[in-house]
mmCIF file with all atom_site columns, C-alpha atoms in Angstrom:
data_model
loop_
_atom_site.group_PDB
_atom_site.id
_atom_site.type_symbol
_atom_site.label_atom_id
_atom_site.label_alt_id
_atom_site.label_comp_id
_atom_site.label_asym_id
_atom_site.label_entity_id
_atom_site.label_seq_id
_atom_site.pdbx_PDB_ins_code
_atom_site.Cartn_x
_atom_site.Cartn_y
_atom_site.Cartn_z
_atom_site.occupancy
_atom_site.B_iso_or_equiv
_atom_site.pdbx_formal_charge
_atom_site.auth_seq_id
_atom_site.auth_comp_id
_atom_site.auth_asym_id
_atom_site.auth_atom_id
_atom_site.pdbx_PDB_model_num
ATOM 1   C CA . LYS C 1 1   ? -2.417  -29.433 10.852 1.00 0.00 ? 1   LYS C CA 1
ATOM 2   C CA . GLN C 1 2   ? -6.214  -29.559 10.665 1.00 0.00 ? 2   GLN C CA 1
ATOM 3   C CA . GLU C 1 3   ? -7.742  -27.862 7.646  1.00 0.00 ? 3   GLU C CA 1
ATOM 4   C CA . VAL C 1 4   ? -11.462 -27.201 7.269  1.00 0.00 ? 4   VAL C CA 1
ATOM 5   C CA . THR C 1 5   ? -13.045 -26.435 3.904  1.00 0.00 ? 5   THR C CA 1
ATOM 6   C CA . GLN C 1 6   ? -16.571 -25.298 3.107  1.00 0.00 ? 6   GLN C CA 1
ATOM 7   C CA . ILE C 1 7   ? -18.097 -25.541 -0.318 1.00 0.00 ? 7   ILE C CA 1
ATOM 8   C CA . PRO C 1 8   ? -19.711 -23.602 -1.882 1.00 0.00 ? 8   PRO C CA 1
ATOM 9   C CA . ALA C 1 9   ? -18.410 -20.239 -0.706 1.00 0.00 ? 9   ALA C CA 1
ATOM 10  C CA . ALA C 1 10  ? -21.712 -18.613 -1.656 1.00 0.00 ? 10  ALA C CA 1
ATOM 11  C CA . LEU C 1 11  ? -25.181 -19.898 -2.444 1.00 0.00 ? 11  LEU C CA 1
ATOM 12  C CA . SER C 1 12  ? -28.368 -18.196 -3.608 1.00 0.00 ? 12  SER C CA 1
ATOM 13  C CA . VAL C 1 13  ? -31.682 -20.056 -3.554 1.00 0.00 ? 13  VAL C CA 1
ATOM 14  C CA . PRO C 1 14  ? -35.384 -19.165 -3.812 1.00 0.00 ? 14  PRO C CA 1
ATOM 15  C CA . GLU C 1 15  ? -37.482 -19.281 -0.681 1.00 0.00 ? 15  GLU C CA 1
ATOM 16  C CA . GLY C 1 16  ? -38.855 -22.723 0.179  1.00 0.00 ? 16  GLY C CA 1
ATOM 17  C CA . GLU C 1 17  ? -35.984 -24.764 -1.189 1.00 0.00 ? 17  GLU C CA 1
ATOM 18  C CA . ASN C 1 18  ? -34.281 -27.450 0.821  1.00 0.00 ? 18  ASN C CA 1
ATOM 19  C CA . LEU C 1 19  ? -30.524 -27.017 0.752  1.00 0.00 ? 19  LEU C CA 1
ATOM 20  C CA . VAL C 1 20  ? -27.300 -28.646 1.890  1.00 0.00 ? 20  VAL C CA 1
ATOM 21  C CA . LEU C 1 21  ? -24.111 -26.943 3.031  1.00 0.00 ? 21  LEU C CA 1
ATOM 22  C CA . ASN C 1 22  ? -20.897 -28.942 3.051  1.00 0.00 ? 22  ASN C CA 1
ATOM 23  C CA . CYS C 1 23  ? -17.930 -29.025 5.413  1.00 0.00 ? 23  CYS C CA 1
ATOM 24  C CA . SER C 1 24  ? -14.836 -31.214 5.089  1.00 0.00 ? 24  SER C CA 1
ATOM 25  C CA . PHE C 1 25  ? -11.871 -31.625 7.420  1.00 0.00 ? 25  PHE C CA 1
ATOM 26  C CA . THR C 1 26  ? -8.507  -33.291 6.946  1.00 0.00 ? 26  THR C CA 1
ATOM 27  C CA . ASP C 1 27  ? -7.861  -34.892 10.371 1.00 0.00 ? 27  ASP C CA 1
ATOM 28  C CA . SER C 1 28  ? -10.585 -37.247 11.564 1.00 0.00 ? 28  SER C CA 1
ATOM 29  C CA . ALA C 1 29  ? -9.295  -37.252 15.173 1.00 0.00 ? 29  ALA C CA 1
ATOM 30  C CA . ILE C 1 30  ? -11.822 -34.755 16.517 1.00 0.00 ? 30  ILE C CA 1
ATOM 31  C CA . TYR C 1 31  ? -13.798 -34.201 19.709 1.00 0.00 ? 31  TYR C CA 1
ATOM 32  C CA . ASN C 1 32  ? -16.728 -32.501 18.044 1.00 0.00 ? 32  ASN C CA 1
ATOM 33  C CA . LEU C 1 33  ? -17.919 -30.432 15.117 1.00 0.00 ? 33  LEU C CA 1
ATOM 34  C CA . GLN C 1 34  ? -19.981 -27.279 15.474 1.00 0.00 ? 34  GLN C CA 1
ATOM 35  C CA . TRP C 1 35  ? -22.077 -25.327 12.986 1.00 0.00 ? 35  TRP C CA 1
ATOM 36  C CA . PHE C 1 36  ? -22.438 -21.578 13.489 1.00 0.00 ? 36  PHE C CA 1
ATOM 37  C CA . ARG C 1 37  ? -24.434 -18.794 11.913 1.00 0.00 ? 37  ARG C CA 1
ATOM 38  C CA . GLN C 1 38  ? -23.024 -15.275 11.464 1.00 0.00 ? 38  GLN C CA 1
ATOM 39  C CA . ASP C 1 39  ? -25.167 -12.295 10.517 1.00 0.00 ? 39  ASP C CA 1
ATOM 40  C CA . PRO C 1 40  ? -23.457 -9.212  9.012  1.00 0.00 ? 40  PRO C CA 1
ATOM 41  C CA . GLY C 1 41  ? -21.643 -7.164  11.643 1.00 0.00 ? 41  GLY C CA 1
ATOM 42  C CA . LYS C 1 42  ? -22.422 -9.690  14.365 1.00 0.00 ? 42  LYS C CA 1
ATOM 43  C CA . GLY C 1 43  ? -20.700 -12.475 16.254 1.00 0.00 ? 43  GLY C CA 1
ATOM 44  C CA . LEU C 1 44  ? -21.234 -16.153 15.678 1.00 0.00 ? 44  LEU C CA 1
ATOM 45  C CA . THR C 1 45  ? -24.242 -18.008 17.049 1.00 0.00 ? 45  THR C CA 1
ATOM 46  C CA . SER C 1 46  ? -23.972 -21.739 17.675 1.00 0.00 ? 46  SER C CA 1
ATOM 47  C CA . LEU C 1 47  ? -26.567 -23.782 15.776 1.00 0.00 ? 47  LEU C CA 1
ATOM 48  C CA . LEU C 1 48  ? -25.628 -27.411 16.348 1.00 0.00 ? 48  LEU C CA 1
ATOM 49  C CA . LEU C 1 49  ? -22.847 -29.343 18.052 1.00 0.00 ? 49  LEU C CA 1
ATOM 50  C CA . ILE C 1 50  ? -22.157 -32.960 17.060 1.00 0.00 ? 50  ILE C CA 1
ATOM 51  C CA . GLN C 1 51  ? -19.968 -35.041 19.338 1.00 0.00 ? 51  GLN C CA 1
ATOM 52  C CA . SER C 1 52  ? -17.467 -37.360 17.697 1.00 0.00 ? 52  SER C CA 1
ATOM 53  C CA . SER C 1 53  ? -19.524 -40.396 18.734 1.00 0.00 ? 53  SER C CA 1
ATOM 54  C CA . GLN C 1 54  ? -22.718 -39.028 17.153 1.00 0.00 ? 54  GLN C CA 1
ATOM 55  C CA . ARG C 1 55  ? -23.910 -39.223 13.547 1.00 0.00 ? 55  ARG C CA 1
ATOM 56  C CA . GLU C 1 56  ? -26.323 -36.299 13.486 1.00 0.00 ? 56  GLU C CA 1
ATOM 57  C CA . GLN C 1 57  ? -28.078 -33.561 15.419 1.00 0.00 ? 57  GLN C CA 1
ATOM 58  C CA . THR C 1 58  ? -31.364 -31.813 14.695 1.00 0.00 ? 58  THR C CA 1
ATOM 59  C CA . SER C 1 59  ? -32.800 -28.473 15.716 1.00 0.00 ? 59  SER C CA 1
ATOM 60  C CA . GLY C 1 60  ? -36.032 -27.348 14.095 1.00 0.00 ? 60  GLY C CA 1
ATOM 61  C CA . ARG C 1 61  ? -35.502 -27.092 10.339 1.00 0.00 ? 61  ARG C CA 1
ATOM 62  C CA . LEU C 1 62  ? -31.783 -27.770 10.698 1.00 0.00 ? 62  LEU C CA 1
ATOM 63  C CA . ASN C 1 63  ? -30.121 -31.168 10.574 1.00 0.00 ? 63  ASN C CA 1
ATOM 64  C CA . ALA C 1 64  ? -26.382 -31.686 10.759 1.00 0.00 ? 64  ALA C CA 1
ATOM 65  C CA . SER C 1 65  ? -24.654 -34.974 10.006 1.00 0.00 ? 65  SER C CA 1
ATOM 66  C CA . LEU C 1 66  ? -21.125 -36.121 10.726 1.00 0.00 ? 66  LEU C CA 1
ATOM 67  C CA . ASP C 1 67  ? -19.075 -38.797 8.970  1.00 0.00 ? 67  ASP C CA 1
ATOM 68  C CA . LYS C 1 68  ? -15.786 -38.783 10.853 1.00 0.00 ? 68  LYS C CA 1
ATOM 69  C CA . SER C 1 69  ? -14.118 -41.477 8.797  1.00 0.00 ? 69  SER C CA 1
ATOM 70  C CA . SER C 1 70  ? -14.557 -39.546 5.560  1.00 0.00 ? 70  SER C CA 1
ATOM 71  C CA . GLY C 1 71  ? -13.945 -36.145 7.180  1.00 0.00 ? 71  GLY C CA 1
ATOM 72  C CA . ARG C 1 72  ? -17.287 -34.688 6.166  1.00 0.00 ? 72  ARG C CA 1
ATOM 73  C CA . SER C 1 73  ? -20.262 -32.914 7.681  1.00 0.00 ? 73  SER C CA 1
ATOM 74  C CA . THR C 1 74  ? -23.382 -31.530 6.078  1.00 0.00 ? 74  THR C CA 1
ATOM 75  C CA . LEU C 1 75  ? -25.892 -28.976 7.305  1.00 0.00 ? 75  LEU C CA 1
ATOM 76  C CA . TYR C 1 76  ? -29.353 -29.530 5.854  1.00 0.00 ? 76  TYR C CA 1
ATOM 77  C CA . ILE C 1 77  ? -31.805 -26.615 5.946  1.00 0.00 ? 77  ILE C CA 1
ATOM 78  C CA . ALA C 1 78  ? -35.401 -27.526 5.181  1.00 0.00 ? 78  ALA C CA 1
ATOM 79  C CA . ALA C 1 79  ? -37.905 -25.125 3.628  1.00 0.00 ? 79  ALA C CA 1
ATOM 80  C CA . SER C 1 80  ? -35.493 -22.196 3.539  1.00 0.00 ? 80  SER C CA 1
ATOM 81  C CA . GLN C 1 81  ? -36.726 -18.694 4.468  1.00 0.00 ? 81  GLN C CA 1
ATOM 82  C CA . PRO C 1 82  ? -35.319 -15.207 3.793  1.00 0.00 ? 82  PRO C CA 1
ATOM 83  C CA . GLY C 1 83  ? -34.455 -15.022 7.501  1.00 0.00 ? 83  GLY C CA 1
ATOM 84  C CA . ASP C 1 84  ? -32.010 -17.883 6.972  1.00 0.00 ? 84  ASP C CA 1
ATOM 85  C CA . SER C 1 85  ? -29.796 -15.562 4.922  1.00 0.00 ? 85  SER C CA 1
ATOM 86  C CA . ALA C 1 86  ? -26.450 -15.412 6.720  1.00 0.00 ? 86  ALA C CA 1
ATOM 87  C CA . THR C 1 87  ? -22.973 -16.906 6.625  1.00 0.00 ? 87  THR C CA 1
ATOM 88  C CA . TYR C 1 88  ? -22.738 -20.443 7.958  1.00 0.00 ? 88  TYR C CA 1
ATOM 89  C CA . LEU C 1 89  ? -19.459 -21.689 9.408  1.00 0.00 ? 89  LEU C CA 1
ATOM 90  C CA . CYS C 1 90  ? -18.369 -25.090 10.602 1.00 0.00 ? 90  CYS C CA 1
ATOM 91  C CA . ALA C 1 91  ? -15.589 -25.687 13.119 1.00 0.00 ? 91  ALA C CA 1
ATOM 92  C CA . VAL C 1 92  ? -13.897 -28.776 14.497 1.00 0.00 ? 92  VAL C CA 1
ATOM 93  C CA . GLU C 1 93  ? -12.197 -29.337 17.826 1.00 0.00 ? 93  GLU C CA 1
ATOM 94  C CA . GLY C 1 94  ? -9.232  -31.671 17.472 1.00 0.00 ? 94  GLY C CA 1
ATOM 95  C CA . ASN C 1 95  ? -8.253  -34.302 20.002 1.00 0.00 ? 95  ASN C CA 1
ATOM 96  C CA . ALA C 1 96  ? -5.553  -32.013 21.397 1.00 0.00 ? 96  ALA C CA 1
ATOM 97  C CA . GLY C 1 97  ? -8.449  -29.967 22.719 1.00 0.00 ? 97  GLY C CA 1
ATOM 98  C CA . ASN C 1 98  ? -8.892  -26.294 23.546 1.00 0.00 ? 98  ASN C CA 1
ATOM 99  C CA . MET C 1 99  ? -8.880  -25.135 19.946 1.00 0.00 ? 99  MET C CA 1
ATOM 100 C CA . LEU C 1 100 ? -11.448 -24.899 17.203 1.00 0.00 ? 100 LEU C CA 1
ATOM 101 C CA . THR C 1 101 ? -10.426 -24.777 13.557 1.00 0.00 ? 101 THR C CA 1
ATOM 102 C CA . PHE C 1 102 ? -12.933 -22.914 11.393 1.00 0.00 ? 102 PHE C CA 1
ATOM 103 C CA . GLY C 1 103 ? -13.867 -23.259 7.761  1.00 0.00 ? 103 GLY C CA 1
ATOM 104 C CA . GLY C 1 104 ? -14.146 -20.196 5.557  1.00 0.00 ? 104 GLY C CA 1
ATOM 105 C CA . GLY C 1 105 ? -17.942 -20.235 5.626  1.00 0.00 ? 105 GLY C CA 1
ATOM 106 C CA . THR C 1 106 ? -20.772 -20.402 3.108  1.00 0.00 ? 106 THR C CA 1
ATOM 107 C CA . ARG C 1 107 ? -22.645 -17.156 2.456  1.00 0.00 ? 107 ARG C CA 1
ATOM 108 C CA . LEU C 1 108 ? -26.314 -18.033 1.956  1.00 0.00 ? 108 LEU C CA 1
ATOM 109 C CA . MET C 1 109 ? -28.899 -15.784 0.358  1.00 0.00 ? 109 MET C CA 1
ATOM 110 C CA . VAL C 1 110 ? -32.530 -16.910 0.358  1.00 0.00 ? 110 VAL C CA 1
ATOM 111 C CA . LYS C 1 111 ? -34.614 -14.823 -2.026 1.00 0.00 ? 111 LYS C CA 1
ATOM 112 C CA . PRO C 1 112 ? -38.318 -14.163 -1.346 1.00 0.00 ? 112 PRO C CA 1
ATOM 113 C CA . ASN S 2 1   ? -28.225 -12.610 30.511 1.00 0.00 ? 1   ASN S CA 1
ATOM 114 C CA . ALA S 2 2   ? -25.463 -10.501 28.989 1.00 0.00 ? 2   ALA S CA 1
ATOM 115 C CA . GLY S 2 3   ? -23.449 -13.492 27.702 1.00 0.00 ? 3   GLY S CA 1
ATOM 116 C CA . VAL S 2 4   ? -20.119 -12.366 26.221 1.00 0.00 ? 4   VAL S CA 1
ATOM 117 C CA . THR S 2 5   ? -19.591 -8.600  26.150 1.00 0.00 ? 5   THR S CA 1
ATOM 118 C CA . GLN S 2 6   ? -16.856 -6.940  24.086 1.00 0.00 ? 6   GLN S CA 1
ATOM 119 C CA . THR S 2 7   ? -15.801 -3.306  24.198 1.00 0.00 ? 7   THR S CA 1
ATOM 120 C CA . PRO S 2 8   ? -15.252 -1.161  22.248 1.00 0.00 ? 8   PRO S CA 1
ATOM 121 C CA . LYS S 2 9   ? -17.260 -2.013  19.123 1.00 0.00 ? 9   LYS S CA 1
ATOM 122 C CA . PHE S 2 10  ? -15.070 0.124   16.876 1.00 0.00 ? 10  PHE S CA 1
ATOM 123 C CA . GLN S 2 11  ? -11.544 1.486   17.268 1.00 0.00 ? 11  GLN S CA 1
ATOM 124 C CA . VAL S 2 12  ? -9.091  3.341   15.046 1.00 0.00 ? 12  VAL S CA 1
ATOM 125 C CA . LEU S 2 13  ? -5.427  3.361   16.026 1.00 0.00 ? 13  LEU S CA 1
ATOM 126 C CA . LYS S 2 14  ? -2.281  4.825   14.550 1.00 0.00 ? 14  LYS S CA 1
ATOM 127 C CA . THR S 2 15  ? 0.693   2.560   13.950 1.00 0.00 ? 15  THR S CA 1
ATOM 128 C CA . GLY S 2 16  ? 2.660   2.093   17.159 1.00 0.00 ? 16  GLY S CA 1
ATOM 129 C CA . GLN S 2 17  ? -0.175  2.921   19.532 1.00 0.00 ? 17  GLN S CA 1
ATOM 130 C CA . SER S 2 18  ? -1.268  0.460   22.184 1.00 0.00 ? 18  SER S CA 1
ATOM 131 C CA . MET S 2 19  ? -4.720  -0.507  23.356 1.00 0.00 ? 19  MET S CA 1
ATOM 132 C CA . THR S 2 20  ? -6.680  -3.166  25.213 1.00 0.00 ? 20  THR S CA 1
ATOM 133 C CA . LEU S 2 21  ? -9.752  -4.932  23.879 1.00 0.00 ? 21  LEU S CA 1
ATOM 134 C CA . GLN S 2 22  ? -12.046 -5.900  26.716 1.00 0.00 ? 22  GLN S CA 1
ATOM 135 C CA . CYS S 2 23  ? -14.001 -9.140  27.023 1.00 0.00 ? 23  CYS S CA 1
ATOM 136 C CA . ALA S 2 24  ? -16.260 -10.175 29.881 1.00 0.00 ? 24  ALA S CA 1
ATOM 137 C CA . GLN S 2 25  ? -18.605 -13.125 30.317 1.00 0.00 ? 25  GLN S CA 1
ATOM 138 C CA . ASP S 2 26  ? -21.178 -13.777 33.006 1.00 0.00 ? 26  ASP S CA 1
ATOM 139 C CA . MET S 2 27  ? -21.744 -17.497 32.430 1.00 0.00 ? 27  MET S CA 1
ATOM 140 C CA . ASN S 2 28  ? -18.954 -18.753 34.719 1.00 0.00 ? 28  ASN S CA 1
ATOM 141 C CA . HIS S 2 29  ? -17.164 -20.298 31.730 1.00 0.00 ? 29  HIS S CA 1
ATOM 142 C CA . GLU S 2 30  ? -13.694 -21.654 32.378 1.00 0.00 ? 30  GLU S CA 1
ATOM 143 C CA . TYR S 2 31  ? -12.601 -21.411 28.751 1.00 0.00 ? 31  TYR S CA 1
ATOM 144 C CA . MET S 2 32  ? -12.143 -18.054 27.002 1.00 0.00 ? 32  MET S CA 1
ATOM 145 C CA . SER S 2 33  ? -10.478 -17.251 23.716 1.00 0.00 ? 33  SER S CA 1
ATOM 146 C CA . TRP S 2 34  ? -9.732  -14.508 21.203 1.00 0.00 ? 34  TRP S CA 1
ATOM 147 C CA . TYR S 2 35  ? -10.116 -14.889 17.438 1.00 0.00 ? 35  TYR S CA 1
ATOM 148 C CA . ARG S 2 36  ? -9.493  -12.540 14.562 1.00 0.00 ? 36  ARG S CA 1
ATOM 149 C CA . GLN S 2 37  ? -11.547 -12.683 11.398 1.00 0.00 ? 37  GLN S CA 1
ATOM 150 C CA . ASP S 2 38  ? -10.106 -11.527 8.102  1.00 0.00 ? 38  ASP S CA 1
ATOM 151 C CA . PRO S 2 39  ? -11.534 -11.792 4.566  1.00 0.00 ? 39  PRO S CA 1
ATOM 152 C CA . GLY S 2 40  ? -10.210 -14.905 2.858  1.00 0.00 ? 40  GLY S CA 1
ATOM 153 C CA . MET S 2 41  ? -8.487  -16.120 6.054  1.00 0.00 ? 41  MET S CA 1
ATOM 154 C CA . GLY S 2 42  ? -11.484 -17.088 8.151  1.00 0.00 ? 42  GLY S CA 1
ATOM 155 C CA . LEU S 2 43  ? -11.368 -17.120 11.936 1.00 0.00 ? 43  LEU S CA 1
ATOM 156 C CA . ARG S 2 44  ? -7.969  -17.683 13.516 1.00 0.00 ? 44  ARG S CA 1
ATOM 157 C CA . LEU S 2 45  ? -7.241  -18.283 17.191 1.00 0.00 ? 45  LEU S CA 1
ATOM 158 C CA . ILE S 2 46  ? -4.943  -15.730 18.840 1.00 0.00 ? 46  ILE S CA 1
ATOM 159 C CA . HIS S 2 47  ? -4.803  -16.767 22.509 1.00 0.00 ? 47  HIS S CA 1
ATOM 160 C CA . TYR S 2 48  ? -6.934  -18.801 24.857 1.00 0.00 ? 48  TYR S CA 1
ATOM 161 C CA . SER S 2 49  ? -7.343  -19.540 28.555 1.00 0.00 ? 49  SER S CA 1
ATOM 162 C CA . VAL S 2 50  ? -8.683  -22.604 30.341 1.00 0.00 ? 50  VAL S CA 1
ATOM 163 C CA . GLY S 2 51  ? -9.064  -20.855 33.694 1.00 0.00 ? 51  GLY S CA 1
ATOM 164 C CA . ALA S 2 52  ? -7.946  -17.961 35.847 1.00 0.00 ? 52  ALA S CA 1
ATOM 165 C CA . GLY S 2 53  ? -4.176  -17.619 35.795 1.00 0.00 ? 53  GLY S CA 1
ATOM 166 C CA . ILE S 2 54  ? -3.730  -19.907 32.763 1.00 0.00 ? 54  ILE S CA 1
ATOM 167 C CA . THR S 2 55  ? -3.204  -18.692 29.204 1.00 0.00 ? 55  THR S CA 1
ATOM 168 C CA . ASP S 2 56  ? -1.770  -20.233 26.058 1.00 0.00 ? 56  ASP S CA 1
ATOM 169 C CA . GLN S 2 57  ? -1.001  -19.270 22.483 1.00 0.00 ? 57  GLN S CA 1
ATOM 170 C CA . GLY S 2 58  ? -3.171  -20.039 19.513 1.00 0.00 ? 58  GLY S CA 1
ATOM 171 C CA . GLU S 2 59  ? -2.405  -19.965 15.820 1.00 0.00 ? 59  GLU S CA 1
ATOM 172 C CA . VAL S 2 60  ? -1.487  -16.256 15.458 1.00 0.00 ? 60  VAL S CA 1
ATOM 173 C CA . PRO S 2 61  ? -0.262  -14.914 18.842 1.00 0.00 ? 61  PRO S CA 1
ATOM 174 C CA . ASN S 2 62  ? 2.483   -12.522 17.698 1.00 0.00 ? 62  ASN S CA 1
ATOM 175 C CA . GLY S 2 63  ? 1.838   -8.887  18.607 1.00 0.00 ? 63  GLY S CA 1
ATOM 176 C CA . TYR S 2 64  ? -0.796  -9.724  21.223 1.00 0.00 ? 64  TYR S CA 1
ATOM 177 C CA . ASN S 2 65  ? -0.728  -10.291 24.973 1.00 0.00 ? 65  ASN S CA 1
ATOM 178 C CA . VAL S 2 66  ? -3.423  -11.677 27.259 1.00 0.00 ? 66  VAL S CA 1
ATOM 179 C CA . SER S 2 67  ? -3.956  -12.258 30.959 1.00 0.00 ? 67  SER S CA 1
ATOM 180 C CA . ARG S 2 68  ? -6.695  -13.956 32.981 1.00 0.00 ? 68  ARG S CA 1
ATOM 181 C CA . SER S 2 69  ? -6.836  -12.653 36.530 1.00 0.00 ? 69  SER S CA 1
ATOM 182 C CA . THR S 2 70  ? -10.526 -13.509 37.010 1.00 0.00 ? 70  THR S CA 1
ATOM 183 C CA . THR S 2 71  ? -12.920 -16.075 35.549 1.00 0.00 ? 71  THR S CA 1
ATOM 184 C CA . GLU S 2 72  ? -15.047 -13.313 34.043 1.00 0.00 ? 72  GLU S CA 1
ATOM 185 C CA . ASP S 2 73  ? -12.502 -11.174 32.180 1.00 0.00 ? 73  ASP S CA 1
ATOM 186 C CA . PHE S 2 74  ? -10.034 -11.899 29.389 1.00 0.00 ? 74  PHE S CA 1
ATOM 187 C CA . PRO S 2 75  ? -8.518  -8.697  27.924 1.00 0.00 ? 75  PRO S CA 1
ATOM 188 C CA . LEU S 2 76  ? -6.447  -8.683  24.730 1.00 0.00 ? 76  LEU S CA 1
ATOM 189 C CA . ARG S 2 77  ? -3.575  -6.193  24.543 1.00 0.00 ? 77  ARG S CA 1
ATOM 190 C CA . LEU S 2 78  ? -1.967  -4.801  21.428 1.00 0.00 ? 78  LEU S CA 1
ATOM 191 C CA . LEU S 2 79  ? 1.395   -3.420  22.558 1.00 0.00 ? 79  LEU S CA 1
ATOM 192 C CA . SER S 2 80  ? 2.403   -1.637  19.333 1.00 0.00 ? 80  SER S CA 1
ATOM 193 C CA . ALA S 2 81  ? -0.342  -1.686  16.709 1.00 0.00 ? 81  ALA S CA 1
ATOM 194 C CA . ALA S 2 82  ? 0.544   -2.486  13.098 1.00 0.00 ? 82  ALA S CA 1
ATOM 195 C CA . PRO S 2 83  ? -1.607  -2.182  9.938  1.00 0.00 ? 83  PRO S CA 1
ATOM 196 C CA . SER S 2 84  ? -1.539  -6.003  9.695  1.00 0.00 ? 84  SER S CA 1
ATOM 197 C CA . GLN S 2 85  ? -3.614  -6.077  12.874 1.00 0.00 ? 85  GLN S CA 1
ATOM 198 C CA . THR S 2 86  ? -6.533  -4.386  11.146 1.00 0.00 ? 86  THR S CA 1
ATOM 199 C CA . SER S 2 87  ? -9.274  -6.953  11.615 1.00 0.00 ? 87  SER S CA 1
ATOM 200 C CA . VAL S 2 88  ? -12.465 -7.882  13.436 1.00 0.00 ? 88  VAL S CA 1
ATOM 201 C CA . TYR S 2 89  ? -11.736 -9.420  16.819 1.00 0.00 ? 89  TYR S CA 1
ATOM 202 C CA . PHE S 2 90  ? -14.054 -11.853 18.559 1.00 0.00 ? 90  PHE S CA 1
ATOM 203 C CA . CYS S 2 91  ? -13.995 -13.115 22.110 1.00 0.00 ? 91  CYS S CA 1
ATOM 204 C CA . ALA S 2 92  ? -15.585 -16.506 22.793 1.00 0.00 ? 92  ALA S CA 1
ATOM 205 C CA . SER S 2 93  ? -16.186 -18.610 25.882 1.00 0.00 ? 93  SER S CA 1
ATOM 206 C CA . SER S 2 94  ? -17.358 -22.080 26.837 1.00 0.00 ? 94  SER S CA 1
ATOM 207 C CA . TYR S 2 95  ? -17.624 -24.540 29.653 1.00 0.00 ? 95  TYR S CA 1
ATOM 208 C CA . ARG S 2 96  ? -14.709 -26.914 29.814 1.00 0.00 ? 96  ARG S CA 1
ATOM 209 C CA . GLY S 2 97  ? -15.448 -30.573 30.330 1.00 0.00 ? 97  GLY S CA 1
ATOM 210 C CA . PRO S 2 98  ? -13.455 -33.070 32.369 1.00 0.00 ? 98  PRO S CA 1
ATOM 211 C CA . GLY S 2 99  ? -10.131 -34.137 31.000 1.00 0.00 ? 99  GLY S CA 1
ATOM 212 C CA . GLN S 2 100 ? -8.882  -32.601 27.810 1.00 0.00 ? 100 GLN S CA 1
ATOM 213 C CA . GLY S 2 101 ? -10.857 -30.468 25.448 1.00 0.00 ? 101 GLY S CA 1
ATOM 214 C CA . LEU S 2 102 ? -13.972 -28.389 25.590 1.00 0.00 ? 102 LEU S CA 1
ATOM 215 C CA . SER S 2 103 ? -17.182 -29.772 26.995 1.00 0.00 ? 103 SER S CA 1
ATOM 216 C CA . TYR S 2 104 ? -18.946 -32.164 24.643 1.00 0.00 ? 104 TYR S CA 1
ATOM 217 C CA . ASN S 2 105 ? -22.249 -30.448 25.301 1.00 0.00 ? 105 ASN S CA 1
ATOM 218 C CA . SER S 2 106 ? -21.238 -26.816 25.482 1.00 0.00 ? 106 SER S CA 1
ATOM 219 C CA . PRO S 2 107 ? -20.953 -24.793 22.303 1.00 0.00 ? 107 PRO S CA 1
ATOM 220 C CA . LEU S 2 108 ? -18.751 -21.753 21.971 1.00 0.00 ? 108 LEU S CA 1
ATOM 221 C CA . HIS S 2 109 ? -20.467 -18.436 22.825 1.00 0.00 ? 109 HIS S CA 1
ATOM 222 C CA . PHE S 2 110 ? -19.241 -15.390 20.912 1.00 0.00 ? 110 PHE S CA 1
ATOM 223 C CA . GLY S 2 111 ? -19.313 -11.668 21.575 1.00 0.00 ? 111 GLY S CA 1
ATOM 224 C CA . ASN S 2 112 ? -20.394 -9.216  18.872 1.00 0.00 ? 112 ASN S CA 1
ATOM 225 C CA . GLY S 2 113 ? -16.846 -8.289  17.936 1.00 0.00 ? 113 GLY S CA 1
ATOM 226 C CA . THR S 2 114 ? -14.541 -5.280  17.865 1.00 0.00 ? 114 THR S CA 1
ATOM 227 C CA . ARG S 2 115 ? -13.706 -3.786  14.481 1.00 0.00 ? 115 ARG S CA 1
ATOM 228 C CA . LEU S 2 116 ? -10.147 -2.432  14.648 1.00 0.00 ? 116 LEU S CA 1
ATOM 229 C CA . THR S 2 117 ? -8.486  -0.289  12.013 1.00 0.00 ? 117 THR S CA 1
ATOM 230 C CA . VAL S 2 118 ? -4.777  0.549   12.256 1.00 0.00 ? 118 VAL S CA 1
ATOM 231 C CA . THR S 2 119 ? -3.590  3.373   9.986  1.00 0.00 ? 119 THR S CA 1
#
């Protein structure tokens, strides 16, 4: 059974810092990995999707990498802003398809 | 563009009552799913559908029923609510690529959730 772990569970940084969020998964047989953002009381918003054949994806200040063989992904946020404060979740779709397994999330607070 | 719409936003039920959580999407997505989100447990898949007339169980299906009569709608039914079903419920949809699995290029789109309390 696929298990997805995110460390740390919570992170507080001053504005302007570059930061890295970590995601690890136990079964490397995956179709893709997705990073989501969740604001309090809201649904999840997709940030980046990395296919199994890709190493990284970039969108603005966000860069996500994928190392399938080691079961790891990182989300890099450059020049963090208070508006980046949210919970960030990663999820993997296994080769059986049709199902995403989510990590527990990292709650990020960026202080002005 | 409405995206994925869930109703109601909040609901309080007594143990044993039944209700239906509504989910509709206007993106012509084949794949629709229901998740519940609980503190310390993360998001867990309840049921999913890969097209009209096709449904399947996820990780935690007990106590829930679903049907998919149209591409747009995917309601979740609680037949006899229990306090253990107190949670936030999310509906999500996506395109479905050829062959197995979700589309490589289509992320999952979520609704804003329904917060359910069962007393």
